[in-house]
């Protein structure tokens, strides 16, 4: 597809996505996306996002946990 921001070409790639669901943040690996070669913008299909939701809402393996700093500029 063509990037909405810069008009560059995108290619299909497996990426890591930050995904919010029910107030919780998940880092999901191995997610298929269209990634712009020029600006790096990533596009996810609605079906892919639905699949992530479904996966997280059912029993799933947790590979790791992260501590996240929440800060504010000024
Ligand atoms: Zn772009």
PDB file of C-alpha atoms and ligand atoms in Angstrom:
ATOM      1  CA  UNK A   1       0.000   0.000   0.000  1.00  0.00           C
ATOM      2  CA  UNK A   2       0.948   3.682  -0.121  1.00  0.00           C
ATOM      3  CA  UNK A   3       1.761   5.609   3.076  1.00  0.00           C
ATOM      4  CA  UNK A   4      -0.874   8.220   3.983  1.00  0.00           C
ATOM      5  CA  UNK A   5       1.747  10.541   5.460  1.00  0.00           C
ATOM      6  CA  UNK A   6       4.590  10.657   2.949  1.00  0.00           C
ATOM      7  CA  UNK A   7       3.343   8.748  -0.108  1.00  0.00           C
ATOM      8  CA  UNK A   8       6.123   6.160   0.274  1.00  0.00           C
ATOM      9  CA  UNK A   9       5.707   2.453  -0.373  1.00  0.00           C
ATOM     10  CA  UNK A  10       5.008   0.040   2.468  1.00  0.00           C
ATOM     11  CA  UNK A  11       6.160  -3.539   2.862  1.00  0.00           C
ATOM     12  CA  UNK A  12       4.755  -6.366   4.941  1.00  0.00           C
ATOM     13  CA  UNK A  13       6.800  -6.949   8.101  1.00  0.00           C
ATOM     14  CA  UNK A  14       6.531  -8.637  11.483  1.00  0.00           C
ATOM     15  CA  UNK A  15       6.811  -5.994  14.181  1.00  0.00           C
ATOM     16  CA  UNK A  16       6.436  -5.473  17.911  1.00  0.00           C
ATOM     17  CA  UNK A  17       3.309  -3.552  18.824  1.00  0.00           C
ATOM     18  CA  UNK A  18       2.273  -1.672  21.959  1.00  0.00           C
ATOM     19  CA  UNK A  19      -1.318  -2.659  22.426  1.00  0.00           C
ATOM     20  CA  UNK A  20      -3.801  -1.292  24.975  1.00  0.00           C
ATOM     21  CA  UNK A  21      -6.687  -3.451  26.053  1.00  0.00           C
ATOM     22  CA  UNK A  22      -9.052  -2.746  28.949  1.00  0.00           C
ATOM     23  CA  UNK A  23      -6.629  -0.253  30.530  1.00  0.00           C
ATOM     24  CA  UNK A  24      -3.634  -2.587  30.331  1.00  0.00           C
ATOM     25  CA  UNK A  25      -0.620  -2.184  28.071  1.00  0.00           C
ATOM     26  CA  UNK A  26       0.763  -5.223  26.280  1.00  0.00           C
ATOM     27  CA  UNK A  27       3.847  -5.570  24.092  1.00  0.00           C
ATOM     28  CA  UNK A  28       2.939  -8.033  21.375  1.00  0.00           C
ATOM     29  CA  UNK A  29       5.650  -9.518  19.162  1.00  0.00           C
ATOM     30  CA  UNK A  30       5.404 -11.100  15.732  1.00  0.00           C
ATOM     31  CA  UNK A  31       2.535  -8.872  14.572  1.00  0.00           C
ATOM     32  CA  UNK A  32       2.031  -8.441  10.838  1.00  0.00           C
ATOM     33  CA  UNK A  33       2.067  -4.806   9.678  1.00  0.00           C
ATOM     34  CA  UNK A  34       2.566  -2.708   6.565  1.00  0.00           C
ATOM     35  CA  UNK A  35       5.633  -0.556   7.280  1.00  0.00           C
ATOM     36  CA  UNK A  36       6.514   2.546   5.239  1.00  0.00           C
ATOM     37  CA  UNK A  37      10.018   2.344   3.790  1.00  0.00           C
ATOM     38  CA  UNK A  38      10.389   6.121   3.864  1.00  0.00           C
ATOM     39  CA  UNK A  39       9.026   7.326   7.219  1.00  0.00           C
ATOM     40  CA  UNK A  40       8.553   4.112   9.175  1.00  0.00           C
ATOM     41  CA  UNK A  41       4.825   4.609   9.766  1.00  0.00           C
ATOM     42  CA  UNK A  42       3.135   1.308  10.553  1.00  0.00           C
ATOM     43  CA  UNK A  43      -0.327   0.200   9.433  1.00  0.00           C
ATOM     44  CA  UNK A  44      -2.250  -2.665  10.990  1.00  0.00           C
ATOM     45  CA  UNK A  45      -5.281  -4.384   9.521  1.00  0.00           C
ATOM     46  CA  UNK A  46      -8.420  -4.297  11.656  1.00  0.00           C
ATOM     47  CA  UNK A  47      -8.482  -8.091  11.504  1.00  0.00           C
ATOM     48  CA  UNK A  48      -4.949  -8.211  12.940  1.00  0.00           C
ATOM     49  CA  UNK A  49      -5.959  -5.913  15.810  1.00  0.00           C
ATOM     50  CA  UNK A  50      -9.046  -8.034  16.494  1.00  0.00           C
ATOM     51  CA  UNK A  51      -6.872 -11.142  16.519  1.00  0.00           C
ATOM     52  CA  UNK A  52      -4.590  -9.534  19.148  1.00  0.00           C
ATOM     53  CA  UNK A  53      -7.612  -8.632  21.318  1.00  0.00           C
ATOM     54  CA  UNK A  54      -8.946 -12.173  21.080  1.00  0.00           C
ATOM     55  CA  UNK A  55      -5.540 -13.675  21.882  1.00  0.00           C
ATOM     56  CA  UNK A  56      -5.052 -11.449  24.943  1.00  0.00           C
ATOM     57  CA  UNK A  57      -8.545 -12.165  26.243  1.00  0.00           C
ATOM     58  CA  UNK A  58      -7.971 -15.916  26.194  1.00  0.00           C
ATOM     59  CA  UNK A  59      -5.354 -18.007  27.991  1.00  0.00           C
ATOM     60  CA  UNK A  60      -1.948 -17.057  26.594  1.00  0.00           C
ATOM     61  CA  UNK A  61       1.736 -17.477  27.399  1.00  0.00           C
ATOM     62  CA  UNK A  62       3.566 -14.474  28.917  1.00  0.00           C
ATOM     63  CA  UNK A  63       7.183 -14.277  27.736  1.00  0.00           C
ATOM     64  CA  UNK A  64       8.411 -11.394  29.873  1.00  0.00           C
ATOM     65  CA  UNK A  65       7.397  -8.494  32.106  1.00  0.00           C
ATOM     66  CA  UNK A  66       8.559  -4.867  31.789  1.00  0.00           C
ATOM     67  CA  UNK A  67       8.747  -2.064  34.324  1.00  0.00           C
ATOM     68  CA  UNK A  68       7.543   1.132  32.674  1.00  0.00           C
ATOM     69  CA  UNK A  69       8.313   4.663  33.883  1.00  0.00           C
ATOM     70  CA  UNK A  70       5.374   7.048  33.606  1.00  0.00           C
ATOM     71  CA  UNK A  71       6.569  10.659  33.412  1.00  0.00           C
ATOM     72  CA  UNK A  72       5.324  14.095  32.458  1.00  0.00           C
ATOM     73  CA  UNK A  73       7.147  16.917  30.668  1.00  0.00           C
ATOM     74  CA  UNK A  74       6.918  19.857  33.024  1.00  0.00           C
TER      75      UNK A  74
HETATM   76 ZN1  LIG B   1       5.553   7.142   5.040  1.00  0.00          ZN
END
